[in-house]
CSV table of C-alpha atoms and ligand atoms in Angstrom, one decimal:
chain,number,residue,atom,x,y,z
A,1,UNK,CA,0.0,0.0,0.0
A,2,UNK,CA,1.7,3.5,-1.1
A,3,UNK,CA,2.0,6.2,1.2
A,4,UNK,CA,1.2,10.1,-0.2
A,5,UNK,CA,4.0,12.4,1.8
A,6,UNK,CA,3.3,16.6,1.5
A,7,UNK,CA,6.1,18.6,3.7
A,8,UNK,CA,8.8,20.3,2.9
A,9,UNK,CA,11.3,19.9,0.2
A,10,UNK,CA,14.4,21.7,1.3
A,11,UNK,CA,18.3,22.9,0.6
A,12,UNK,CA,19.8,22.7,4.7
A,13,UNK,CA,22.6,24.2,5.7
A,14,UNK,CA,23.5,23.1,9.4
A,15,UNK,CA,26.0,23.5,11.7
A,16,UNK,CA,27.2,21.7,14.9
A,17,UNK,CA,29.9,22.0,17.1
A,18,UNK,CA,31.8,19.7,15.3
A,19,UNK,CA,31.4,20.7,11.5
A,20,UNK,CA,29.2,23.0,8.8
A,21,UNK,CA,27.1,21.5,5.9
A,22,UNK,CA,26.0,23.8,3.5
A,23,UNK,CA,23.1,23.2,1.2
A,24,UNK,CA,22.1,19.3,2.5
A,25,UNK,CA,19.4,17.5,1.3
A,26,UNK,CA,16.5,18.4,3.6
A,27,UNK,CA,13.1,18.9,4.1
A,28,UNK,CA,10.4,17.3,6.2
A,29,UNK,CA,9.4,15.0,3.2
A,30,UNK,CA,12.7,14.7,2.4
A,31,UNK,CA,13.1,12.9,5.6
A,32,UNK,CA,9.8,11.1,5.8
A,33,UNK,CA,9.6,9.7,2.4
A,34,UNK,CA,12.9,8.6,2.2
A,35,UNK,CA,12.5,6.9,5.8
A,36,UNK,CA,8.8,5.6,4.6
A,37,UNK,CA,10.5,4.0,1.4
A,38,UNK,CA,12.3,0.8,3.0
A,39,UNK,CA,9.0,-0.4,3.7
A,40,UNK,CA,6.4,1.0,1.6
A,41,UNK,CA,6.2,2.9,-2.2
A,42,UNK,CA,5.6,6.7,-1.9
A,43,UNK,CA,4.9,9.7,-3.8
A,44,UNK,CA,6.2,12.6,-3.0
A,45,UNK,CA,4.4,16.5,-2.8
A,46,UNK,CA,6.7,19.2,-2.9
A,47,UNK,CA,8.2,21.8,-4.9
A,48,UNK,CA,11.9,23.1,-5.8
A,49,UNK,CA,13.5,25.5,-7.2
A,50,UNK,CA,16.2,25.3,-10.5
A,51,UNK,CA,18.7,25.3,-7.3
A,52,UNK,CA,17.6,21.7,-7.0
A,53,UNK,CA,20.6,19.9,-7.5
A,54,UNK,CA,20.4,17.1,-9.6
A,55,UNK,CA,22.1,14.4,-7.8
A,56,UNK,CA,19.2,15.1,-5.3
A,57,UNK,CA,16.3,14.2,-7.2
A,58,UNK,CA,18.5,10.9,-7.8
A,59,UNK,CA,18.6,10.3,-4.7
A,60,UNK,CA,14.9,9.8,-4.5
A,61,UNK,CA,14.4,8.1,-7.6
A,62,UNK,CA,16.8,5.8,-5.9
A,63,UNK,CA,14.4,5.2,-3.4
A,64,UNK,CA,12.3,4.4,-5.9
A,65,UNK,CA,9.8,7.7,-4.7
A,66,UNK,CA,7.3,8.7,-7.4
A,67,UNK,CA,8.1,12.8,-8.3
A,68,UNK,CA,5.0,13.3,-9.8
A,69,UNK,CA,3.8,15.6,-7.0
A,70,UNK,CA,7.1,17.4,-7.0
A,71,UNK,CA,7.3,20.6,-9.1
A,72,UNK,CA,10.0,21.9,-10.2
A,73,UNK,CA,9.8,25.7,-10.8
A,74,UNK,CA,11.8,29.0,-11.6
A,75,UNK,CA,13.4,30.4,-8.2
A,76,UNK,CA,15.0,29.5,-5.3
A,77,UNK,CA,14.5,25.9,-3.4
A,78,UNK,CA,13.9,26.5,0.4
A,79,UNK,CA,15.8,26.6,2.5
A,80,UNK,CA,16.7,26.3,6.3
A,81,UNK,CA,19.7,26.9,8.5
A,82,UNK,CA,20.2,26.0,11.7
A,83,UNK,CA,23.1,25.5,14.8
A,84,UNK,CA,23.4,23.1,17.1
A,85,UNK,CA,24.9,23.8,20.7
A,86,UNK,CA,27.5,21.1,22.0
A,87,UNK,CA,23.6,19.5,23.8
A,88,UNK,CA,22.8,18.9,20.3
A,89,UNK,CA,18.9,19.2,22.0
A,90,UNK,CA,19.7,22.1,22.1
A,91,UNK,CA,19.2,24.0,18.3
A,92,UNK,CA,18.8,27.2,16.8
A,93,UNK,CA,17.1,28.1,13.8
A,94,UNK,CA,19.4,30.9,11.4
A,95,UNK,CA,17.8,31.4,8.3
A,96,UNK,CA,13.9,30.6,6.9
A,97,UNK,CA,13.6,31.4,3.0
A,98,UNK,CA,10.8,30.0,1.7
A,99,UNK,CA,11.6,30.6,-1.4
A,100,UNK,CA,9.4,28.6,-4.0
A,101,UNK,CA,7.3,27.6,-1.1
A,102,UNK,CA,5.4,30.4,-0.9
A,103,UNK,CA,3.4,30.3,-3.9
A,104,UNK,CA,3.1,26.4,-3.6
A,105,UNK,CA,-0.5,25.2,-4.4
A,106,UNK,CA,-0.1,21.3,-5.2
A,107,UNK,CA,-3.0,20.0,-7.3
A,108,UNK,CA,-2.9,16.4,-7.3
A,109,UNK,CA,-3.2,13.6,-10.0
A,110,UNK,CA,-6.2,11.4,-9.6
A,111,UNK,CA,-3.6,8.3,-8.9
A,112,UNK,CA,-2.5,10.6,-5.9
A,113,UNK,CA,-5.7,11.4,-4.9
A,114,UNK,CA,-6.4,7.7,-3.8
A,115,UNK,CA,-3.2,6.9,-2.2
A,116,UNK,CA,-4.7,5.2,1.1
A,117,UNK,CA,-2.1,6.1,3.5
A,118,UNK,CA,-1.4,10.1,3.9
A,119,UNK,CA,1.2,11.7,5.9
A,120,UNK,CA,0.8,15.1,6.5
A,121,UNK,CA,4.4,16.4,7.1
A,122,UNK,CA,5.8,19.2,9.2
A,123,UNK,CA,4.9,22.4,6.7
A,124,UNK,CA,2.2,25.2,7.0
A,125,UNK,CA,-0.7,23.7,8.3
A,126,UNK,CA,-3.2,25.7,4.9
A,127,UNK,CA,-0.7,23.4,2.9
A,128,UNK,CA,-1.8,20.8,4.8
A,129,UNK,CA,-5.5,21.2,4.7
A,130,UNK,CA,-5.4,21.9,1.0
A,131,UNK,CA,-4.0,18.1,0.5
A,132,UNK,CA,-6.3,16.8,2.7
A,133,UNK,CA,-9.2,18.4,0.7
A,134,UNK,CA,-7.9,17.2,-2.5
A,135,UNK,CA,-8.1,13.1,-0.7
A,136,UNK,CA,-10.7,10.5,-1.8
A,137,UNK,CA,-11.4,8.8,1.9
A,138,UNK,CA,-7.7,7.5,2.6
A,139,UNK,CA,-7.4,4.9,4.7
A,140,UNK,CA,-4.9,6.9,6.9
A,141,UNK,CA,-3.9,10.3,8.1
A,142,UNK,CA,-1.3,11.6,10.0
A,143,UNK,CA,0.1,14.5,10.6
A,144,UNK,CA,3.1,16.1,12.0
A,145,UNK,CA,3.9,19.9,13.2
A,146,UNK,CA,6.2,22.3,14.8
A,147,UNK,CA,6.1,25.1,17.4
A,148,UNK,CA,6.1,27.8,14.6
A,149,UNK,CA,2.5,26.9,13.0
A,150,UNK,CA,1.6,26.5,17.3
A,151,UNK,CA,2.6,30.0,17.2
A,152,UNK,CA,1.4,31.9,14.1
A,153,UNK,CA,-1.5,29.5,12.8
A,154,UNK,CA,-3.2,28.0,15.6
A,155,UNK,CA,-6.7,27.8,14.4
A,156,UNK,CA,-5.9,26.0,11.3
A,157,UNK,CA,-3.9,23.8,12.7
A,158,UNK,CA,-6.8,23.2,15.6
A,159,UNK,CA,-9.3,22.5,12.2
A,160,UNK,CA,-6.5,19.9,10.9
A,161,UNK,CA,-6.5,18.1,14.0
A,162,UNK,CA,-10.5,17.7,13.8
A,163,UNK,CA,-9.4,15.5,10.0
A,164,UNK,CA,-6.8,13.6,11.2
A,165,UNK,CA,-6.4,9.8,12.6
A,166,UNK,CA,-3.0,10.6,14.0
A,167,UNK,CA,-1.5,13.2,15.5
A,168,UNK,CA,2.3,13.4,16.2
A,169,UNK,CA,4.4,16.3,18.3
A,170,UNK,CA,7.0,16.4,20.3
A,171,UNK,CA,6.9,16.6,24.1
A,172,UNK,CA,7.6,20.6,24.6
A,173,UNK,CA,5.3,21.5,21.7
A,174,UNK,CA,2.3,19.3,23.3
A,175,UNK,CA,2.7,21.6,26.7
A,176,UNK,CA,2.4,24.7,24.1
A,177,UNK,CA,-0.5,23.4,22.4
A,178,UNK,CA,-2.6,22.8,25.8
A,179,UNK,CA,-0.7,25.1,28.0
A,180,UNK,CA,-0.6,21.5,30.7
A,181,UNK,CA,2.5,20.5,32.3
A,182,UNK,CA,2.0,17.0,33.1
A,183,UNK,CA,2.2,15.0,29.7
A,184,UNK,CA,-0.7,12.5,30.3
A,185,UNK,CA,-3.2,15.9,31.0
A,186,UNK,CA,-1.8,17.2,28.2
A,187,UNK,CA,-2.4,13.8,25.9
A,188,UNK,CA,-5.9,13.9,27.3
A,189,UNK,CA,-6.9,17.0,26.3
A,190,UNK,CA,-5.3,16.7,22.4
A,191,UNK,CA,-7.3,13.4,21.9
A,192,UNK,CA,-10.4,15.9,22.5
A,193,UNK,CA,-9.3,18.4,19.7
A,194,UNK,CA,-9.8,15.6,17.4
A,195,UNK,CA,-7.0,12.6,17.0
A,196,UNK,CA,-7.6,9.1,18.3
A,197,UNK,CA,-4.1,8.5,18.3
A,198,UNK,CA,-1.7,11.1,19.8
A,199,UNK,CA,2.2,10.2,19.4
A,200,UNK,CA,4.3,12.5,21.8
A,201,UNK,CA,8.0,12.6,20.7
A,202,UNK,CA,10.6,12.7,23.4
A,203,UNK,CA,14.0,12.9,21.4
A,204,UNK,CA,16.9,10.7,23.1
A,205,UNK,CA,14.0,9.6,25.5
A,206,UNK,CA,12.1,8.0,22.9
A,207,UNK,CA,8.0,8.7,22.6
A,208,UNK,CA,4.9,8.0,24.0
A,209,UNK,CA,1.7,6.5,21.9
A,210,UNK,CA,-2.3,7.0,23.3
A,211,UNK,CA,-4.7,5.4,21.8
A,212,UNK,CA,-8.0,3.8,22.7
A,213,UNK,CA,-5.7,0.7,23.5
A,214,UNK,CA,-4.0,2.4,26.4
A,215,UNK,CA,-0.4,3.8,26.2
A,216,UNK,CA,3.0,2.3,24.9
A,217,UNK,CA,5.9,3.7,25.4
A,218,UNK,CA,9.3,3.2,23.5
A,219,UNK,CA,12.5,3.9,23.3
A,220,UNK,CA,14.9,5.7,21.6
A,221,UNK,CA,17.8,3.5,20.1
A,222,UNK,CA,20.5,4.3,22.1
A,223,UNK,CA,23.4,6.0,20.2
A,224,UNK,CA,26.3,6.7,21.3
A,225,UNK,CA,27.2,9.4,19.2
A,226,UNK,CA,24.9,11.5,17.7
A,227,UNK,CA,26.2,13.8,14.1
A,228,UNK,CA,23.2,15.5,13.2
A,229,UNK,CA,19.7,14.7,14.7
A,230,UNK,CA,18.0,16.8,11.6
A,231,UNK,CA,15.3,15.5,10.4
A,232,UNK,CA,14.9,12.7,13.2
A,233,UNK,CA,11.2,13.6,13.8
A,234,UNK,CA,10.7,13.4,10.6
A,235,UNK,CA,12.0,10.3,9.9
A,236,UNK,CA,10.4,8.6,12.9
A,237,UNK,CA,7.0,9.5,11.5
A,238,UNK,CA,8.2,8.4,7.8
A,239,UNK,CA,9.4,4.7,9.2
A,240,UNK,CA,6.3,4.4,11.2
A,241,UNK,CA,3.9,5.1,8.6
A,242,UNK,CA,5.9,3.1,6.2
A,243,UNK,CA,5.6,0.1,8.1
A,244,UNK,CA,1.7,0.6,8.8
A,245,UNK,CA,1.4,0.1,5.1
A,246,UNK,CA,3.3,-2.3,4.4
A,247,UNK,CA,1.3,-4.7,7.4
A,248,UNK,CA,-2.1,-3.4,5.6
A,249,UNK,CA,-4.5,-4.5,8.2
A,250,UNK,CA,-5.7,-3.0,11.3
A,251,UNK,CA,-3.8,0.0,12.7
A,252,UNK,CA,-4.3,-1.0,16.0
A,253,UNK,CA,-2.8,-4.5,15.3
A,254,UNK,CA,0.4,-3.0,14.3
A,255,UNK,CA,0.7,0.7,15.6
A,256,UNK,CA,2.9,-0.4,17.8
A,257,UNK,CA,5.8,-2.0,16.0
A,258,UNK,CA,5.4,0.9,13.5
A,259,UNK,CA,6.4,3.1,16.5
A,260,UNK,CA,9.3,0.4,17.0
A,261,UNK,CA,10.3,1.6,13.4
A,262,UNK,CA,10.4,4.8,13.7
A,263,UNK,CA,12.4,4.9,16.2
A,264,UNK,CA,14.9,2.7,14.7
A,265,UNK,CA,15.1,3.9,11.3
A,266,UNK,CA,15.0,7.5,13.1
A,267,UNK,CA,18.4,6.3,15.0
A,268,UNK,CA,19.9,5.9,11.2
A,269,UNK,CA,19.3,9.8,10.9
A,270,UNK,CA,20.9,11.3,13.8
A,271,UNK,CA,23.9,8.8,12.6
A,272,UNK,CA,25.0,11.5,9.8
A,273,UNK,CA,24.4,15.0,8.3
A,274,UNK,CA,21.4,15.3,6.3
A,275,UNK,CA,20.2,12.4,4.8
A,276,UNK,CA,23.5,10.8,4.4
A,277,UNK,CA,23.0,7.8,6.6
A,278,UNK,CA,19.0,7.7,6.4
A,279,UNK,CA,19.7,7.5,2.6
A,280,UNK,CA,22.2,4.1,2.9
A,281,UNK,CA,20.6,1.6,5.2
A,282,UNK,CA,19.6,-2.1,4.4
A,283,UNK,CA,16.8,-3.7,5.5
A,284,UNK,CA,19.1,-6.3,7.9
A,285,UNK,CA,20.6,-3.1,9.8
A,286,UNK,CA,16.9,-1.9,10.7
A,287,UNK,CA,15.4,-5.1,11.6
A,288,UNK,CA,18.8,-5.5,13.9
A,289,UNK,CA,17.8,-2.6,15.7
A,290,UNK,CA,14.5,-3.4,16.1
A,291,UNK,CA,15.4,-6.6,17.7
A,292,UNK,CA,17.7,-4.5,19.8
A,293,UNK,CA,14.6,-2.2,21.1
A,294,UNK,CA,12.6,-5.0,21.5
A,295,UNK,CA,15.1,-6.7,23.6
A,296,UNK,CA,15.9,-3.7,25.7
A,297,UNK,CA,12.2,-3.0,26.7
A,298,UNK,CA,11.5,-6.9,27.5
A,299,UNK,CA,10.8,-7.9,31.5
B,1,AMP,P1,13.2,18.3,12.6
B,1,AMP,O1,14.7,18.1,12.9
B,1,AMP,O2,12.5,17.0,12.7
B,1,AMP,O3,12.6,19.4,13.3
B,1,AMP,O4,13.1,18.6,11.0
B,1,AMP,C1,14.1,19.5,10.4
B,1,AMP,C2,13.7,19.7,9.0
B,1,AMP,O5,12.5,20.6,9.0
B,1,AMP,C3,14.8,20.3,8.2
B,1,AMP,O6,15.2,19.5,7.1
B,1,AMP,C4,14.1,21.6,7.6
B,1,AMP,O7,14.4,21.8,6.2
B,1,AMP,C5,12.7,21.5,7.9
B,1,AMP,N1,12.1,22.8,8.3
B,1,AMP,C6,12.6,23.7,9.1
B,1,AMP,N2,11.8,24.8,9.3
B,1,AMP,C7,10.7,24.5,8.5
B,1,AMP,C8,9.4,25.1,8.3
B,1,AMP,N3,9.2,26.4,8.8
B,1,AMP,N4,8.5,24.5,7.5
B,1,AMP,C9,8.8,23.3,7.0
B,1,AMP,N5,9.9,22.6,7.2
B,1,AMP,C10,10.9,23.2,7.9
């Protein structure tokens, strides 16, 4: 089953304390779809500039992603910079350009318009909505965020989360969202803005599922060095909605392994700048990690 994956499509230039990458392959679909494509096909919705470099759009035909969706346009491809401190939790944003981005209306294909699973990547949340409009009753949406659109487009992102199946943050944005401290209040009151399954991201210390089954948590994979955690969140979400497709059957049946998933193939991520590593895994290495989680959560 294919997976349709709208975010953004993006040049990154990123520094840590170690070294400075200018002009990465980035982007929130960048992340998701290439994570989502080790287990299931997916089309990508995004737009470039001429910047584009070629070797990019290889890289995802490599990954055998359908560009249909992705336009490629006179201008300047997006693009974000950002500095880690040495607690690489700890980043700052430098430079937004949206570039091609702000003109970006996708229209999508009929073929596109029935993909069953829908991921809803970090981008403006009216981007978001105008995908979902465009949907024939997919099987599957979720969607992911960031503290910007929390800040500057609340109400439509409080209309998306009335559409969605899935809703996935991290822990500091949840506490913005509902203004609650303690996690669980705070889960409690985002299942009553809409999703019935809310996935809180806690970085190094892994993420935390509700759903009308209860609660799972699980880890992070444990790295001992981490390069560049761009495009972690990203990935998670990409691997975990990858994997629901691939099983095809109920979501509660297998929500939780996706999860599992995502956090290993989201470990790959962290393990280089960009989408270097993300970009050169093998199957073996990811189901080796997953046996690792599962073996370091068994009691
Ligand atoms: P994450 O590390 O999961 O927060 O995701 C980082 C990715 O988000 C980078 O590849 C950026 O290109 C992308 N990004 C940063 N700011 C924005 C934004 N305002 N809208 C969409 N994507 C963004």
């Amino acid at each position: 089953m294919s997976i349709l994956v709208v975010g953004s499509t993006a040049l990154d230039s990123i520094k840590t304390p170690q070294a400075a990458n200018p002009r990465l392959l980035g982007g929130s679909a960048s992340h998701a779809g290439v994570a989502a494509s080790y287990f299931a096909p997916v089309k990508l919705v995004g737009i470039v500039g001429e910047d584009f470099p070629k070797r990019y759009l290889n890289l995802y035909r490599r990954h055998g992603i359908d560009l249909e969706g992705l336009q490629i346009v006179p201008g300047k491809t997006f693009h974000w910079a950002g500095e880690y401190e040495v607690n690489m939790n700890n980043r700052r944003t430098l430079r937004t350009e949206l570039g091609v981005f702000e003109n970006f209306s996708p229209r999508l294909s009929k073929a596109h318009q029935e993909t069953p699973y829908v991921l809803l990547a970090n981008i403006a949340p009216a981007l978001q909505h105008h995908v979902l409009d465009q949907m024939r009753r997919p099987t599957f949406v979720i969607a992911d965020t960031m503290d910007l659109w929390l800040n500057i487009a609340l109400a439509d992102l409080l209309r998306l989360l009335r559409r969605i199946d899935a809703f996935v943050l991290n822990d500091s944005e949840a506490r913005l969202l509902t203004k609650e401290d303690n996690l669980l209040a705070a889960i409690r009151q985002i299942h009553r803005l809409g999703p019935k399954y809310v996935i809180v991201k806690k970085g190094e210390h892994g993420s935390v599922l509700s759903s009308p089954a209860g609660l799972f948590l699980a880890p992070a994979f444990p790295l001992r060095k981490v390069v560049d955690p761009t495009g972690a969140g990203d990935s998670f979400v990409g691997g975990l909605l990858g994997y629901l497709a691939s099983q095809n059957g109920s979501i509660d049946a297998h929500l939780r392994r996706a999860i599992i998933h995502g956090s290993a193939v989201a470990s790959f991520c962290c393990e280089g700048f960009g989408l270097t590593r993300l970009a050169r895994i093998t199957h073996r290495e990811i189901e080796d990690r997953v046996k690792h989680l599962e073996a370091l959560v068994r009691f």
